[in-house]
Amino acid sequence: MTKTGFIWCVKAIAAGITAFCILALFCVFYYNPPIHVVSGDKATCYKREPGSFWARATEGMAWGKIDQNGYNNSESVWETGEVDLLMMGSSQTEGLYVRADQCASSLLNGMFSEDGRGYQVYNIGMSAHTVYQNANNLQQAMEVYQPKRYVAIETGSVSYDILQYLAIEDGSFENLTLQEYPPVIAFAEKIPYVKLLYQQWKNYRNKEGGSEALSPGEDVYDSAGAAGRTGKLLDYMNDRVTAEGCTLILYYIPEVAFDEQGNMYFASDANTRESYGQMCREKGILFVDMADVLQRAYDEDHEVGAGFANTTVGYGHLNAKGHRMLANAIYEVIAETEEQK
Amino acid sequence: MTFASVTFLIFFALVLLGLWLLWYVLPLHGDLRRSISHVFLWGASYLFYGWWNLRLLVLLLGVTLVAFCTAGPCEEERKLLSRVRFGVGVAIPLAALGLFKYFDFFVGSFCQVFGVQQSPGLSLTLPVGISFYTFQALSYTIDVYRGRIKRETSFVRFALYISFFPQLVAGPIVRAADFLPQLMQDRKPTLHRLETGLQIFVFGMAKKLVLADNLSVFVDEVYRTPQMFHWTTVALAVVSYAIQIYMDFSGYSDMAIGCAHCMGYDLNRNFNLPYCSKNVSEFWKRWHISLSGWLQQYLYFSLGGNRRGRVRTYLNLMITMLLGGLWHGAGWTFVLWGGLHGVALCIHKAYLKRTGVGKNGAEHRAMRILCVVVTDLFVCLCWVFFRAESTTQALAVLKQLFGLKDGVIHLYSWSLVAIAVTAAATVFAYARAARKKTSGRKPVEIEGYYPVLNLSRFWALVVFFVAIGGILGLAYVGGNPFIYFQF
């Protein structure tokens, strides 16, 4: 190699490192989801790195700071150390796709503060935590956070799988686990740009595998037995919540899709949701049907509660409007119940 | 194997390595080295094309053989034979194009018009790039017949001209007169060419993967269900498509030009800031330049151009644009799109004739800007027919737009980014043109450019690497084929 060639190679390596640093810096604000760490208290299977700054601009555009427990809450909530309403759910409830102050839990805190009730809402929503996973973690979450009045659990379905329920009941349910990486990869995982590339690669792989479109009628009761099986999981959760003197709230957040005529639809149908709601009422569970709320907002005001300015309409997580709708719906159901009492 | 795939990048790296060995390592004699490099590139091009479907190679080879065997000048002493040979040379590639691309369309349309029961059609797979290499073969046959160029004696060189992989599947349409002489020279990859070519390639890749593909998400959604969206959102989608198709196709052309440049060959520019055109005539001098040049040279002029009176000029223009529309795809939406442009060209021509204003009539700056805006609006609306899958869909989009209908408001962020990038690039191009301006009277002629850096400098390398890293991070990975592949 000539001297000029050698100098160019050194320059190129230095330039490569500089470029990487620039991209990493850019990604701190563009795509910087907080990493998962082991959750010692088992209220959730894992949590976020406490105190870490996060930003996401790939689905919506949001940023915030994880609280000292590893969840997405504004710090002022935890200062009191009291929880009146504990929210459990998946990434929808976690709300890493909207600004922290636009998240349903933050909005509820504001509403309860304004109406004088002063209830403290604490959100332990965590990505990939389904209703089954949250049912399995429920007992532990109740012990750790000791909610005084309500426990609100997100459900992505209104018809439950009996096998999952049986696994929860006999203790054989497989909890979500964090993958253990070698130290180098664990370090790389902390670099936002590397995370972005990994996400891109995952998306590329998913594209190759093909994704299934949402089909209406997937999430319905095909027999009376199906409703009965769903009821068993409701009882399981309700028993644990009422034992601590709280009321269980279940809020159904469906995936949103649109047909060729532009009509909004979900995997569940109105009859199944109505049966589910009826079952909840009979058991003393408060039910919030976000499908109904989303449908109404779309039909009456052309507003879509899911999807963002950089995704297709309705695709993915709840947006700021969706969180506002969710907060309003939960607030209304609580206010109505308390008025009746 | 598309340009924006890992397979292609590996393939291209291997081709470059092969050429490098051939030109700089293997101890070969000058002419032999050149000939082997042609065979090597020809083989690589067939591998590239055969990657889609091996059977398609037969058609490519067939068109190549027909053009090579039938091409010949018009000889006075054997005029009939020359004409027959020329007729065969033109008819066979056109027949292949018609059979594969238009047979089902014409049969279907005929059955529909005359109420005949729909025939099942041939349902042949449309060979990728057939419209491009057929036109290249035709241009060669016509040019040789008219005596503009000499007949190529080497089949390998001719086959390489037809199948040269950077421009094989989506252009630019290269004329024999531009490419064949390059094959007579020692064209080889050099560090300087690599430096420039790779940057042009990356530039095109950014346009395609980051801007065009991300825009496609929004555009596809709005065109699928236009009735769902507020008219402002539909308007944004219409503008977004105009940018998407430009970024997509010019991105592909840039990648083709970059690839060829790396290997030592030069392809002509295919786009020159088309949305800065002051009228539709100028638009067609800046948009898909190789196709509009081809249509002008081999169709419009062959029909008589503007030499046979005013009515015939307009008729020729309309025929050219309607066929140009049809070239893009076998569908009435494309014919309509071509027809609308044809009408606009006729009106513009008539206006020039009537007012006596020069071609760049709008001399005043404000007037020039107004002309650009009006031209862009017209072009954007025409794209509605081009993008829509049917006239019904196109009309639904226009109904939503001009009916000022209510619906979901979706301010897609990538559209805003793309508009900002396009505007910034335009302003930069104007500033660049203004700097170059020497004569005070002549209006500034805006020209496209490639932002090529000197990669021996540290910060230029940083920018280059950031660009590559940015593409990897921001590219839409959901997969979206180049729009012009279907043509």
Short mmCIF file of N, CA, C and O in Angstrom, two decimals, chain A residues 8 11-12 14-16 18-19 22-23 26 30 61 193 196-197 200 203-204 207 258-262 298 302-304 308-314 321, chain B residues 217 221 224-225 227-229 406-414 455-459 461-462 465-466 468-479:
data_model
loop_
_atom_site.label_atom_id
_atom_site.label_comp_id
_atom_site.label_asym_id
_atom_site.label_seq_id
_atom_site.Cartn_x
_atom_site.Cartn_y
_atom_site.Cartn_z
N TRP A 8 -5.19 7.67 3.55
CA TRP A 8 -6.63 7.69 3.25
C TRP A 8 -7.38 6.68 4.11
O TRP A 8 -8.47 6.98 4.62
N LYS A 11 -7.79 8.05 7.53
CA LYS A 11 -8.82 9.09 7.46
C LYS A 11 -10.21 8.46 7.41
O LYS A 11 -11.14 8.90 8.10
N ALA A 12 -10.33 7.43 6.58
CA ALA A 12 -11.64 6.78 6.40
C ALA A 12 -12.11 6.15 7.70
O ALA A 12 -13.29 6.24 8.06
N ALA A 14 -11.21 7.04 10.78
CA ALA A 14 -11.57 8.14 11.69
C ALA A 14 -12.90 8.76 11.30
O ALA A 14 -13.75 9.06 12.15
N ALA A 15 -13.11 8.91 9.98
CA ALA A 15 -14.37 9.49 9.50
C ALA A 15 -15.53 8.56 9.82
O ALA A 15 -16.62 9.02 10.20
N GLY A 16 -15.30 7.26 9.69
CA GLY A 16 -16.33 6.27 10.00
C GLY A 16 -16.74 6.37 11.47
O GLY A 16 -17.94 6.35 11.79
N THR A 18 -16.35 8.97 13.45
CA THR A 18 -17.02 10.27 13.66
C THR A 18 -18.47 10.20 13.17
O THR A 18 -19.40 10.67 13.85
N ALA A 19 -18.65 9.60 11.99
CA ALA A 19 -20.00 9.49 11.42
C ALA A 19 -20.89 8.67 12.35
O ALA A 19 -22.06 9.02 12.58
N ILE A 22 -21.97 10.77 15.22
CA ILE A 22 -22.99 11.76 14.81
C ILE A 22 -24.36 11.07 14.72
O ILE A 22 -25.37 11.56 15.22
N LEU A 23 -24.35 9.88 14.11
CA LEU A 23 -25.62 9.14 13.95
C LEU A 23 -26.17 8.72 15.31
O LEU A 23 -27.37 8.76 15.55
N PHE A 26 -27.74 11.69 16.88
CA PHE A 26 -29.03 11.96 16.23
C PHE A 26 -30.11 11.03 16.78
O PHE A 26 -31.24 11.43 17.06
N TYR A 30 -34.02 10.60 18.07
CA TYR A 30 -34.87 10.04 17.01
C TYR A 30 -35.43 8.67 17.39
O TYR A 30 -36.61 8.41 17.24
N MET A 61 -44.10 10.81 17.59
CA MET A 61 -42.90 11.59 17.94
C MET A 61 -43.05 11.97 19.40
O MET A 61 -43.89 12.80 19.75
N TYR A 193 -28.27 4.33 17.98
CA TYR A 193 -28.19 4.05 16.54
C TYR A 193 -28.18 2.54 16.28
O TYR A 193 -28.80 2.06 15.32
N LEU A 196 -31.62 1.33 16.53
CA LEU A 196 -32.39 1.67 15.33
C LEU A 196 -32.10 0.67 14.21
O LEU A 196 -33.02 0.18 13.54
N LEU A 197 -30.82 0.35 14.03
CA LEU A 197 -30.46 -0.61 12.98
C LEU A 197 -31.07 -1.98 13.27
O LEU A 197 -31.56 -2.65 12.37
N GLN A 200 -34.66 -1.83 12.39
CA GLN A 200 -34.81 -1.87 10.93
C GLN A 200 -34.67 -3.30 10.41
O GLN A 200 -35.42 -3.74 9.56
N ASN A 203 -37.74 -5.26 11.30
CA ASN A 203 -38.84 -4.91 10.39
C ASN A 203 -38.66 -5.56 9.03
O ASN A 203 -39.62 -6.01 8.41
N TYR A 204 -37.42 -5.57 8.56
CA TYR A 204 -37.11 -6.17 7.27
C TYR A 204 -37.42 -7.67 7.30
O TYR A 204 -38.02 -8.21 6.38
N LYS A 207 -41.09 -8.27 7.27
CA LYS A 207 -41.65 -8.08 5.93
C LYS A 207 -41.47 -9.35 5.11
O LYS A 207 -42.37 -9.79 4.42
N PHE A 258 -59.26 -0.60 8.49
CA PHE A 258 -60.29 0.02 7.65
C PHE A 258 -60.50 -0.84 6.40
O PHE A 258 -59.54 -1.34 5.83
N ASP A 259 -61.78 -0.98 6.02
CA ASP A 259 -62.04 -1.76 4.81
C ASP A 259 -61.95 -0.86 3.56
O ASP A 259 -61.62 0.33 3.68
N GLU A 260 -62.24 -1.43 2.41
CA GLU A 260 -62.09 -0.71 1.13
C GLU A 260 -62.99 0.52 1.03
O GLU A 260 -62.71 1.44 0.28
N GLN A 261 -64.08 0.50 1.80
CA GLN A 261 -65.00 1.65 1.76
C GLN A 261 -64.64 2.69 2.82
O GLN A 261 -65.32 3.70 2.96
N GLY A 262 -63.59 2.41 3.56
CA GLY A 262 -63.16 3.36 4.59
C GLY A 262 -63.89 3.19 5.91
O GLY A 262 -63.82 4.06 6.77
N TYR A 298 -64.57 8.16 15.21
CA TYR A 298 -64.31 8.12 13.77
C TYR A 298 -65.57 8.49 12.98
O TYR A 298 -65.53 9.33 12.06
N HIS A 302 -64.53 12.07 12.49
CA HIS A 302 -63.42 11.67 11.61
C HIS A 302 -62.09 11.65 12.36
O HIS A 302 -61.05 11.98 11.80
N GLU A 303 -62.14 11.30 13.60
CA GLU A 303 -60.90 11.23 14.38
C GLU A 303 -60.52 9.77 14.58
O GLU A 303 -61.36 8.93 14.84
N VAL A 304 -59.24 9.51 14.44
CA VAL A 304 -58.77 8.14 14.61
C VAL A 304 -57.82 8.12 15.80
O VAL A 304 -56.83 8.86 15.83
N PHE A 308 -50.17 7.36 13.75
CA PHE A 308 -49.46 8.62 13.95
C PHE A 308 -49.20 9.32 12.61
O PHE A 308 -49.47 8.77 11.56
N ALA A 309 -48.60 10.51 12.75
CA ALA A 309 -48.31 11.31 11.55
C ALA A 309 -47.28 10.64 10.65
O ALA A 309 -47.16 10.99 9.49
N ASN A 310 -46.53 9.67 11.18
CA ASN A 310 -45.55 9.00 10.31
C ASN A 310 -45.88 7.51 10.11
O ASN A 310 -45.02 6.72 9.77
N THR A 311 -47.14 7.15 10.35
CA THR A 311 -47.58 5.77 10.04
C THR A 311 -48.89 5.88 9.26
O THR A 311 -49.41 6.98 9.08
N THR A 312 -49.41 4.72 8.87
CA THR A 312 -50.73 4.77 8.23
C THR A 312 -51.77 5.06 9.31
O THR A 312 -51.54 4.79 10.49
N VAL A 313 -52.89 5.59 8.87
CA VAL A 313 -53.94 5.94 9.82
C VAL A 313 -54.44 4.67 10.53
O VAL A 313 -54.72 3.67 9.88
N GLY A 314 -54.50 4.74 11.84
CA GLY A 314 -55.03 3.61 12.61
C GLY A 314 -54.03 2.53 12.91
O GLY A 314 -54.28 1.63 13.70
N LYS A 321 -54.69 11.49 20.76
CA LYS A 321 -56.16 11.54 20.80
C LYS A 321 -56.70 10.26 21.45
O LYS A 321 -57.65 10.31 22.23
N VAL B 217 -46.15 4.78 1.62
CA VAL B 217 -47.04 4.29 2.68
C VAL B 217 -48.31 5.15 2.73
O VAL B 217 -49.42 4.64 2.77
N GLU B 221 -52.18 4.42 0.92
CA GLU B 221 -53.32 4.42 1.84
C GLU B 221 -54.43 5.34 1.33
O GLU B 221 -55.60 4.96 1.30
N ARG B 224 -56.08 4.03 -1.81
CA ARG B 224 -56.90 2.83 -1.56
C ARG B 224 -58.31 3.23 -1.13
O ARG B 224 -59.30 2.68 -1.60
N THR B 225 -58.39 4.22 -0.23
CA THR B 225 -59.71 4.64 0.27
C THR B 225 -59.78 6.17 0.31
O THR B 225 -59.77 6.76 1.39
N GLN B 227 -62.18 8.13 -0.13
CA GLN B 227 -63.40 8.66 0.49
C GLN B 227 -63.29 8.80 2.01
O GLN B 227 -64.11 9.44 2.64
N MET B 228 -62.23 8.21 2.57
CA MET B 228 -62.05 8.24 4.03
C MET B 228 -61.40 9.55 4.49
O MET B 228 -61.48 9.91 5.65
N PHE B 229 -60.75 10.25 3.55
CA PHE B 229 -59.88 11.36 3.96
C PHE B 229 -60.45 12.74 3.62
O PHE B 229 -61.18 12.91 2.65
N ASP B 406 -65.21 16.19 3.59
CA ASP B 406 -64.73 16.04 4.95
C ASP B 406 -64.18 14.62 5.13
O ASP B 406 -64.52 13.72 4.38
N GLY B 407 -63.38 14.44 6.14
CA GLY B 407 -62.83 13.11 6.42
C GLY B 407 -61.68 13.21 7.40
O GLY B 407 -61.49 14.25 8.05
N VAL B 408 -60.91 12.14 7.46
CA VAL B 408 -59.78 12.11 8.39
C VAL B 408 -58.68 13.04 7.89
O VAL B 408 -58.32 13.01 6.72
N ILE B 409 -58.19 13.86 8.79
CA ILE B 409 -57.06 14.73 8.43
C ILE B 409 -55.79 14.03 8.86
O ILE B 409 -55.62 13.69 10.03
N HIS B 410 -54.92 13.79 7.90
CA HIS B 410 -53.67 13.07 8.21
C HIS B 410 -52.50 13.85 7.61
O HIS B 410 -52.28 13.81 6.40
N LEU B 411 -51.80 14.54 8.47
CA LEU B 411 -50.65 15.33 8.01
C LEU B 411 -49.41 14.46 8.10
O LEU B 411 -48.71 14.44 9.11
N TYR B 412 -49.18 13.72 7.04
CA TYR B 412 -48.11 12.71 7.05
C TYR B 412 -46.74 13.39 7.11
O TYR B 412 -46.41 14.21 6.25
N SER B 413 -45.97 13.02 8.11
CA SER B 413 -44.72 13.76 8.35
C SER B 413 -43.69 13.56 7.24
O SER B 413 -42.94 14.49 6.91
N TRP B 414 -43.66 12.36 6.63
CA TRP B 414 -42.69 12.15 5.55
C TRP B 414 -43.01 13.03 4.33
O TRP B 414 -42.12 13.39 3.56
N LEU B 455 -13.73 12.83 -1.82
CA LEU B 455 -13.60 11.90 -0.70
C LEU B 455 -12.17 11.72 -0.18
O LEU B 455 -11.92 10.85 0.64
N SER B 456 -11.28 12.55 -0.64
CA SER B 456 -9.93 12.49 -0.02
C SER B 456 -9.91 13.39 1.21
O SER B 456 -8.96 13.37 1.97
N ARG B 457 -10.99 14.16 1.38
CA ARG B 457 -11.05 15.05 2.54
C ARG B 457 -11.80 14.37 3.69
O ARG B 457 -12.80 13.68 3.46
N PHE B 458 -11.35 14.63 4.89
CA PHE B 458 -11.91 13.99 6.07
C PHE B 458 -13.40 14.27 6.23
O PHE B 458 -14.21 13.36 6.36
N TRP B 459 -13.79 15.52 6.18
CA TRP B 459 -15.19 15.86 6.44
C TRP B 459 -16.12 15.40 5.31
O TRP B 459 -17.29 15.11 5.55
N LEU B 461 -15.65 12.60 3.78
CA LEU B 461 -15.86 11.19 4.13
C LEU B 461 -16.89 11.04 5.24
O LEU B 461 -17.75 10.15 5.21
N VAL B 462 -16.83 11.95 6.21
CA VAL B 462 -17.79 11.90 7.32
C VAL B 462 -19.21 12.06 6.77
O VAL B 462 -20.12 11.29 7.09
N PHE B 465 -20.31 8.92 4.93
CA PHE B 465 -20.66 7.81 5.85
C PHE B 465 -21.96 8.11 6.60
O PHE B 465 -22.75 7.21 6.84
N VAL B 466 -22.14 9.37 6.97
CA VAL B 466 -23.39 9.73 7.65
C VAL B 466 -24.57 9.48 6.70
O VAL B 466 -25.62 8.98 7.11
N ILE B 468 -24.74 7.27 4.28
CA ILE B 468 -24.99 5.82 4.20
C ILE B 468 -25.69 5.33 5.47
O ILE B 468 -26.68 4.60 5.42
N GLY B 469 -25.16 5.77 6.61
CA GLY B 469 -25.78 5.37 7.89
C GLY B 469 -27.20 5.87 8.01
O GLY B 469 -28.07 5.17 8.51
N GLY B 470 -27.43 7.08 7.51
CA GLY B 470 -28.77 7.66 7.55
C GLY B 470 -29.74 6.85 6.69
O GLY B 470 -30.87 6.60 7.09
N ILE B 471 -29.28 6.42 5.54
CA ILE B 471 -30.14 5.62 4.66
C ILE B 471 -30.51 4.31 5.37
O ILE B 471 -31.67 3.90 5.39
N LEU B 472 -29.52 3.68 5.99
CA LEU B 472 -29.80 2.40 6.67
C LEU B 472 -30.82 2.59 7.79
O LEU B 472 -31.67 1.74 8.02
N GLY B 473 -30.71 3.71 8.47
CA GLY B 473 -31.59 3.94 9.60
C GLY B 473 -32.97 4.45 9.23
O GLY B 473 -33.94 4.15 9.91
N LEU B 474 -33.04 5.23 8.16
CA LEU B 474 -34.31 5.88 7.83
C LEU B 474 -35.06 5.20 6.68
O LEU B 474 -36.22 5.54 6.42
N ALA B 475 -34.41 4.27 6.00
CA ALA B 475 -35.05 3.62 4.85
C ALA B 475 -36.33 2.92 5.27
O ALA B 475 -36.42 2.39 6.37
N TYR B 476 -37.30 2.93 4.37
CA TYR B 476 -38.51 2.15 4.60
C TYR B 476 -38.18 0.72 4.19
O TYR B 476 -37.82 0.47 3.04
N VAL B 477 -38.29 -0.20 5.16
CA VAL B 477 -37.85 -1.56 4.86
C VAL B 477 -39.01 -2.50 4.55
O VAL B 477 -38.83 -3.71 4.43
N GLY B 478 -40.20 -1.90 4.44
CA GLY B 478 -41.38 -2.73 4.14
C GLY B 478 -41.37 -3.28 2.72
O GLY B 478 -42.21 -4.08 2.35
N GLY B 479 -40.42 -2.82 1.92
CA GLY B 479 -40.31 -3.35 0.56
C GLY B 479 -41.27 -2.68 -0.39
O GLY B 479 -42.47 -2.68 -0.18
#
